CSV table of C-alpha atoms in Angstrom, one decimal:
chain,number,residue,atom,x,y,z
A,1,UNK,CA,-12.2,-21.2,10.5
A,2,UNK,CA,-10.8,-17.7,10.5
A,3,UNK,CA,-11.5,-15.5,7.5
A,4,UNK,CA,-7.8,-15.4,6.3
A,5,UNK,CA,-7.4,-19.2,6.2
A,6,UNK,CA,-9.1,-19.5,2.8
A,7,UNK,CA,-6.2,-17.5,1.3
A,8,UNK,CA,-3.1,-17.4,3.5
A,9,UNK,CA,-0.4,-20.0,2.7
A,10,UNK,CA,2.9,-21.1,4.1
A,11,UNK,CA,5.7,-19.3,2.2
A,12,UNK,CA,7.9,-22.4,2.5
A,13,UNK,CA,5.7,-25.3,1.4
A,14,UNK,CA,2.5,-23.5,0.4
A,15,UNK,CA,0.5,-25.5,2.9
A,16,UNK,CA,-2.8,-24.1,4.4
A,17,UNK,CA,-2.4,-22.3,7.7
A,18,UNK,CA,-4.2,-22.1,11.0
A,19,UNK,CA,-3.7,-20.3,14.3
A,20,UNK,CA,-2.6,-21.9,17.6
A,21,UNK,CA,-2.4,-19.3,20.3
A,22,UNK,CA,0.3,-16.8,19.3
A,23,UNK,CA,1.5,-18.7,16.2
A,24,UNK,CA,0.4,-19.5,12.7
A,25,UNK,CA,1.1,-23.2,11.8
A,26,UNK,CA,1.0,-24.7,8.3
A,27,UNK,CA,-0.7,-28.0,7.7
A,28,UNK,CA,2.1,-29.4,5.6
A,29,UNK,CA,4.2,-32.4,6.6
A,30,UNK,CA,6.9,-30.3,8.3
A,31,UNK,CA,4.4,-28.1,10.2
A,32,UNK,CA,6.2,-24.8,9.6
A,33,UNK,CA,5.5,-22.3,12.4
A,34,UNK,CA,5.4,-18.5,12.2
A,35,UNK,CA,5.0,-16.6,15.5
A,36,UNK,CA,2.8,-13.5,15.7
A,37,UNK,CA,4.6,-10.5,17.0
A,38,UNK,CA,3.5,-8.5,20.1
A,39,UNK,CA,1.8,-6.1,17.7
A,40,UNK,CA,-0.1,-8.9,15.9
A,41,UNK,CA,1.7,-9.2,12.5
A,42,UNK,CA,3.5,-12.2,11.1
A,43,UNK,CA,6.7,-12.5,9.1
A,44,UNK,CA,5.9,-14.6,6.0
A,45,UNK,CA,8.7,-13.2,3.7
A,46,UNK,CA,10.1,-15.9,1.5
A,47,UNK,CA,13.9,-16.3,1.4
A,48,UNK,CA,13.9,-14.8,-2.1
A,49,UNK,CA,12.0,-11.7,-0.9
A,50,UNK,CA,13.6,-11.2,2.5
A,51,UNK,CA,15.0,-7.8,3.4
A,52,UNK,CA,14.4,-4.4,2.0
A,53,UNK,CA,11.4,-2.1,2.3
A,54,UNK,CA,10.9,1.4,3.6
A,55,UNK,CA,13.1,2.7,6.4
A,56,UNK,CA,12.0,4.2,9.7
A,57,UNK,CA,12.3,7.8,8.6
A,58,UNK,CA,10.1,7.3,5.6
A,59,UNK,CA,7.5,5.4,7.6
A,60,UNK,CA,7.4,8.1,10.2
A,61,UNK,CA,7.0,10.9,7.6
A,62,UNK,CA,4.3,9.0,5.7
A,63,UNK,CA,2.4,8.1,8.9
A,64,UNK,CA,2.4,11.8,10.0
A,65,UNK,CA,1.3,13.1,6.6
A,66,UNK,CA,-1.5,10.5,6.1
A,67,UNK,CA,-2.7,11.0,9.7
A,68,UNK,CA,-3.4,14.6,8.8
A,69,UNK,CA,-5.9,13.2,6.2
A,70,UNK,CA,-4.6,15.0,3.2
A,71,UNK,CA,-5.2,11.9,1.1
A,72,UNK,CA,-8.6,11.1,2.7
A,73,UNK,CA,-10.5,11.8,-0.5
A,74,UNK,CA,-8.3,9.3,-2.3
A,75,UNK,CA,-8.8,6.7,0.4
A,76,UNK,CA,-12.6,7.3,0.3
A,77,UNK,CA,-12.7,6.7,-3.4
A,78,UNK,CA,-10.5,3.6,-3.2
A,79,UNK,CA,-12.8,2.1,-0.5
A,80,UNK,CA,-15.9,2.9,-2.5
A,81,UNK,CA,-14.6,1.3,-5.7
A,82,UNK,CA,-13.4,-1.9,-4.0
A,83,UNK,CA,-16.6,-2.1,-1.9
A,84,UNK,CA,-18.6,-1.7,-5.1
A,85,UNK,CA,-16.8,-4.4,-7.2
A,86,UNK,CA,-15.9,-6.8,-4.4
A,87,UNK,CA,-18.5,-6.3,-1.7
A,88,UNK,CA,-17.5,-7.9,1.6
A,89,UNK,CA,-14.7,-9.6,-0.2
A,90,UNK,CA,-11.2,-10.9,0.6
A,91,UNK,CA,-8.6,-8.3,-0.4
A,92,UNK,CA,-4.8,-8.0,-0.5
A,93,UNK,CA,-3.2,-4.6,-0.1
A,94,UNK,CA,0.0,-5.3,-2.0
A,95,UNK,CA,2.7,-2.9,-0.8
A,96,UNK,CA,0.6,-1.6,2.1
A,97,UNK,CA,3.4,0.4,3.9
A,98,UNK,CA,2.1,1.6,7.3
A,99,UNK,CA,-1.4,0.4,6.5
A,100,UNK,CA,-3.4,3.6,6.2
A,101,UNK,CA,-5.5,2.4,3.2
A,102,UNK,CA,-5.6,-1.2,4.6
A,103,UNK,CA,-7.3,-0.1,7.8
A,104,UNK,CA,-9.7,2.1,5.9
A,105,UNK,CA,-10.7,-0.8,3.6
A,106,UNK,CA,-11.3,-3.0,6.6
A,107,UNK,CA,-13.4,-0.2,8.2
A,108,UNK,CA,-15.6,-0.5,5.1
A,109,UNK,CA,-16.4,-4.2,5.9
A,110,UNK,CA,-13.8,-5.8,3.7
A,111,UNK,CA,-11.4,-8.5,4.9
A,112,UNK,CA,-7.9,-7.3,4.1
A,113,UNK,CA,-4.5,-8.9,4.1
A,114,UNK,CA,-1.8,-6.2,4.2
A,115,UNK,CA,1.6,-7.2,2.7
A,116,UNK,CA,4.8,-5.2,2.6
A,117,UNK,CA,8.6,-6.0,2.8
A,118,UNK,CA,9.2,-3.3,5.3
A,119,UNK,CA,9.1,-4.9,8.8
A,120,UNK,CA,9.0,-1.4,10.3
A,121,UNK,CA,6.0,-0.5,8.2
A,122,UNK,CA,4.2,-3.6,9.0
A,123,UNK,CA,4.9,-3.3,12.7
A,124,UNK,CA,3.5,0.3,12.6
A,125,UNK,CA,0.5,-0.9,10.6
A,126,UNK,CA,-0.4,-3.7,13.0
A,127,UNK,CA,0.0,-1.5,16.0
A,128,UNK,CA,-2.4,1.1,14.5
A,129,UNK,CA,-4.9,-1.6,13.6
A,130,UNK,CA,-5.3,-3.1,17.1
A,131,UNK,CA,-9.0,-4.0,17.5
A,132,UNK,CA,-9.7,-4.4,13.8
A,133,UNK,CA,-10.5,-8.1,13.5
A,134,UNK,CA,-10.9,-8.1,9.7
A,135,UNK,CA,-7.3,-7.1,8.7
A,136,UNK,CA,-4.1,-9.0,9.2
A,137,UNK,CA,-0.6,-7.7,8.3
A,138,UNK,CA,2.3,-9.8,7.2
A,139,UNK,CA,5.9,-9.1,6.1
A,140,UNK,CA,6.0,-10.4,2.5
A,141,UNK,CA,7.0,-9.3,-1.0
A,142,UNK,CA,4.4,-8.5,-3.7
A,143,UNK,CA,6.1,-10.7,-6.2
A,144,UNK,CA,5.9,-13.8,-3.9
A,145,UNK,CA,2.6,-13.3,-2.0
A,146,UNK,CA,1.9,-16.1,0.6
A,147,UNK,CA,-1.5,-16.5,-0.9
A,148,UNK,CA,-3.2,-19.5,-2.5
A,149,UNK,CA,-4.1,-19.5,-6.2
A,150,UNK,CA,-7.5,-18.0,-7.1
A,151,UNK,CA,-8.6,-17.0,-3.6
A,152,UNK,CA,-8.8,-13.2,-3.5
A,153,UNK,CA,-11.7,-11.1,-4.6
A,154,UNK,CA,-9.5,-8.0,-5.1
A,155,UNK,CA,-6.0,-6.7,-5.0
A,156,UNK,CA,-5.1,-3.0,-4.4
A,157,UNK,CA,-1.8,-1.7,-5.6
A,158,UNK,CA,-1.4,1.9,-4.4
A,159,UNK,CA,1.7,3.7,-5.5
A,160,UNK,CA,3.5,0.4,-5.7
A,161,UNK,CA,4.7,-1.7,-8.7
A,162,UNK,CA,2.1,-3.8,-10.5
A,163,UNK,CA,3.1,-7.4,-10.2
A,164,UNK,CA,0.6,-8.5,-12.8
A,165,UNK,CA,1.4,-12.2,-13.0
A,166,UNK,CA,1.4,-12.6,-9.3
A,167,UNK,CA,-1.9,-10.7,-9.0
A,168,UNK,CA,-3.4,-12.8,-11.7
A,169,UNK,CA,-2.4,-15.9,-9.8
A,170,UNK,CA,-4.0,-15.0,-6.5
A,171,UNK,CA,-7.2,-13.4,-7.9
A,172,UNK,CA,-10.4,-15.4,-8.3
A,173,UNK,CA,-11.9,-15.5,-11.8
A,174,UNK,CA,-13.7,-12.2,-12.1
A,175,UNK,CA,-11.6,-10.7,-9.3
A,176,UNK,CA,-10.5,-7.1,-9.6
A,177,UNK,CA,-7.2,-5.2,-9.4
A,178,UNK,CA,-7.3,-1.5,-8.4
A,179,UNK,CA,-4.3,0.6,-9.1
A,180,UNK,CA,-3.4,4.2,-8.1
A,181,UNK,CA,-0.6,6.3,-9.4
A,182,UNK,CA,0.4,9.9,-9.7
A,183,UNK,CA,-1.4,12.0,-12.3
A,184,UNK,CA,0.4,14.5,-14.5
A,185,UNK,CA,0.1,17.4,-12.1
A,186,UNK,CA,0.5,15.6,-8.9
A,187,UNK,CA,2.6,17.7,-6.4
A,188,UNK,CA,3.6,20.1,-9.2
A,189,UNK,CA,3.8,23.1,-6.9
A,190,UNK,CA,6.1,21.1,-4.6
A,191,UNK,CA,8.3,20.4,-7.6
A,192,UNK,CA,8.3,24.1,-8.4
A,193,UNK,CA,9.9,24.8,-5.1
A,194,UNK,CA,12.4,22.0,-5.4
A,195,UNK,CA,13.5,22.3,-9.0
A,196,UNK,CA,14.4,25.1,-11.4
A,197,UNK,CA,12.7,23.3,-14.3
A,198,UNK,CA,10.0,21.0,-13.0
A,199,UNK,CA,8.3,18.6,-15.4
A,200,UNK,CA,4.9,16.9,-15.3
A,201,UNK,CA,4.6,13.2,-14.3
A,202,UNK,CA,4.6,10.7,-17.1
A,203,UNK,CA,1.9,8.0,-17.4
A,204,UNK,CA,2.9,4.8,-15.6
A,205,UNK,CA,4.4,2.1,-17.8
A,206,UNK,CA,3.3,-1.0,-15.8
A,207,UNK,CA,-0.4,-1.0,-16.4
A,208,UNK,CA,-1.8,-4.6,-16.7
A,209,UNK,CA,-1.9,-6.1,-20.2
A,210,UNK,CA,-3.7,-9.4,-19.5
A,211,UNK,CA,-6.7,-7.9,-17.6
A,212,UNK,CA,-9.8,-6.1,-18.8
A,213,UNK,CA,-10.0,-2.4,-17.8
A,214,UNK,CA,-13.4,-1.8,-16.1
A,215,UNK,CA,-13.0,1.9,-15.3
A,216,UNK,CA,-10.5,4.7,-15.2
A,217,UNK,CA,-10.8,8.1,-13.5
A,218,UNK,CA,-8.8,11.1,-12.3
A,219,UNK,CA,-9.1,12.5,-8.9
A,220,UNK,CA,-7.8,16.0,-8.3
A,221,UNK,CA,-8.1,18.5,-5.5
A,222,UNK,CA,-6.0,21.2,-3.8
A,223,UNK,CA,-4.1,20.7,-0.6
A,224,UNK,CA,-3.1,23.4,1.9
A,225,UNK,CA,0.0,22.2,3.7
A,226,UNK,CA,1.8,23.6,6.8
A,227,UNK,CA,5.5,23.7,6.7
A,228,UNK,CA,5.6,20.4,8.6
A,229,UNK,CA,3.1,18.8,6.3
A,230,UNK,CA,5.3,19.8,3.3
A,231,UNK,CA,8.4,18.4,4.9
A,232,UNK,CA,6.6,15.1,5.6
A,233,UNK,CA,5.3,14.9,2.1
A,234,UNK,CA,8.7,15.6,0.6
A,235,UNK,CA,10.2,12.9,2.8
A,236,UNK,CA,7.8,10.3,1.4
A,237,UNK,CA,8.4,11.0,-2.2
A,238,UNK,CA,11.3,10.0,-4.6
A,239,UNK,CA,12.2,13.7,-4.7
A,240,UNK,CA,13.8,13.3,-1.3
A,241,UNK,CA,16.7,11.4,-2.8
A,242,UNK,CA,17.3,13.6,-5.8
A,243,UNK,CA,16.9,17.2,-4.7
A,244,UNK,CA,19.8,19.6,-4.5
A,245,UNK,CA,20.8,21.4,-1.3
A,246,UNK,CA,19.4,24.6,-2.9
A,247,UNK,CA,16.0,23.0,-3.5
A,248,UNK,CA,15.9,21.7,0.1
A,249,UNK,CA,16.7,25.2,1.4
A,250,UNK,CA,13.8,26.7,-0.6
A,251,UNK,CA,11.5,24.1,0.9
A,252,UNK,CA,12.8,24.8,4.3
A,253,UNK,CA,11.9,28.5,3.8
A,254,UNK,CA,8.3,27.7,3.0
A,255,UNK,CA,5.8,28.4,5.9
A,256,UNK,CA,2.8,27.1,3.9
A,257,UNK,CA,2.4,25.4,0.5
A,258,UNK,CA,-0.6,25.2,-1.7
A,259,UNK,CA,-0.2,21.9,-3.6
A,260,UNK,CA,-2.1,19.8,-6.1
A,261,UNK,CA,-3.3,16.2,-5.5
A,262,UNK,CA,-3.7,14.5,-8.8
A,263,UNK,CA,-4.3,10.7,-8.9
A,264,UNK,CA,-4.9,8.2,-11.7
A,265,UNK,CA,-7.2,5.4,-10.5
A,266,UNK,CA,-7.9,2.4,-12.6
A,267,UNK,CA,-9.8,-0.8,-12.0
A,268,UNK,CA,-9.2,-4.1,-13.9
A,269,UNK,CA,-10.9,-7.4,-14.0
A,270,UNK,CA,-9.3,-10.8,-14.3
């Protein structure tokens, strides 16, 4: 029995699944089949969740920025917390994008299912994770996870919406949810370049209400970015879609940027 079989379920009939060569088959009456791609991921998006997700340009920018390890301190802290509270456990990275944090969690001895609606992101994630036997990537929405009830030790939700009811459904009793969002000063120096009157980030409004908060912490550190780093960072933020031509020109003129990383990390228990 493969490690993911305890949790992964058919998105059509919710039957248990198993692998036969290059396909995943469900054990239901109709034996639904889902082929593994050449990169090793599987498309388990339900009809309700099909389509959407990040585009190719955003995936490329985020991959380049994260590959430069500017968010390595955050990744290290996420891995440490999940390993502490769900050691060796079965984890879902809900909204995993190109899989940077998923792969790092797997490298810490966790078994990780990475889910995202972006087929391009999941393809990139699976390609980068070749050789890692304890992570599996699937195209799927975070509000309709192809996961059986009460089978996960942890869910991580990093810069993604918190689908609390779905996370409660898939977590075991005592399972944990780790969330990461932008702190008040996150990327404020970038916003100074882009906007005439930048404002601090507001606290997120989707914190869980039916789970017990175990711990909360703030992680801050300075980042020294090249011009290319700054452009990649800009392209992976919401600011990319709401910045004026003047703001973009000011960023284009920057040869280096000293910028704040400010993250709010919280851990909750079911």
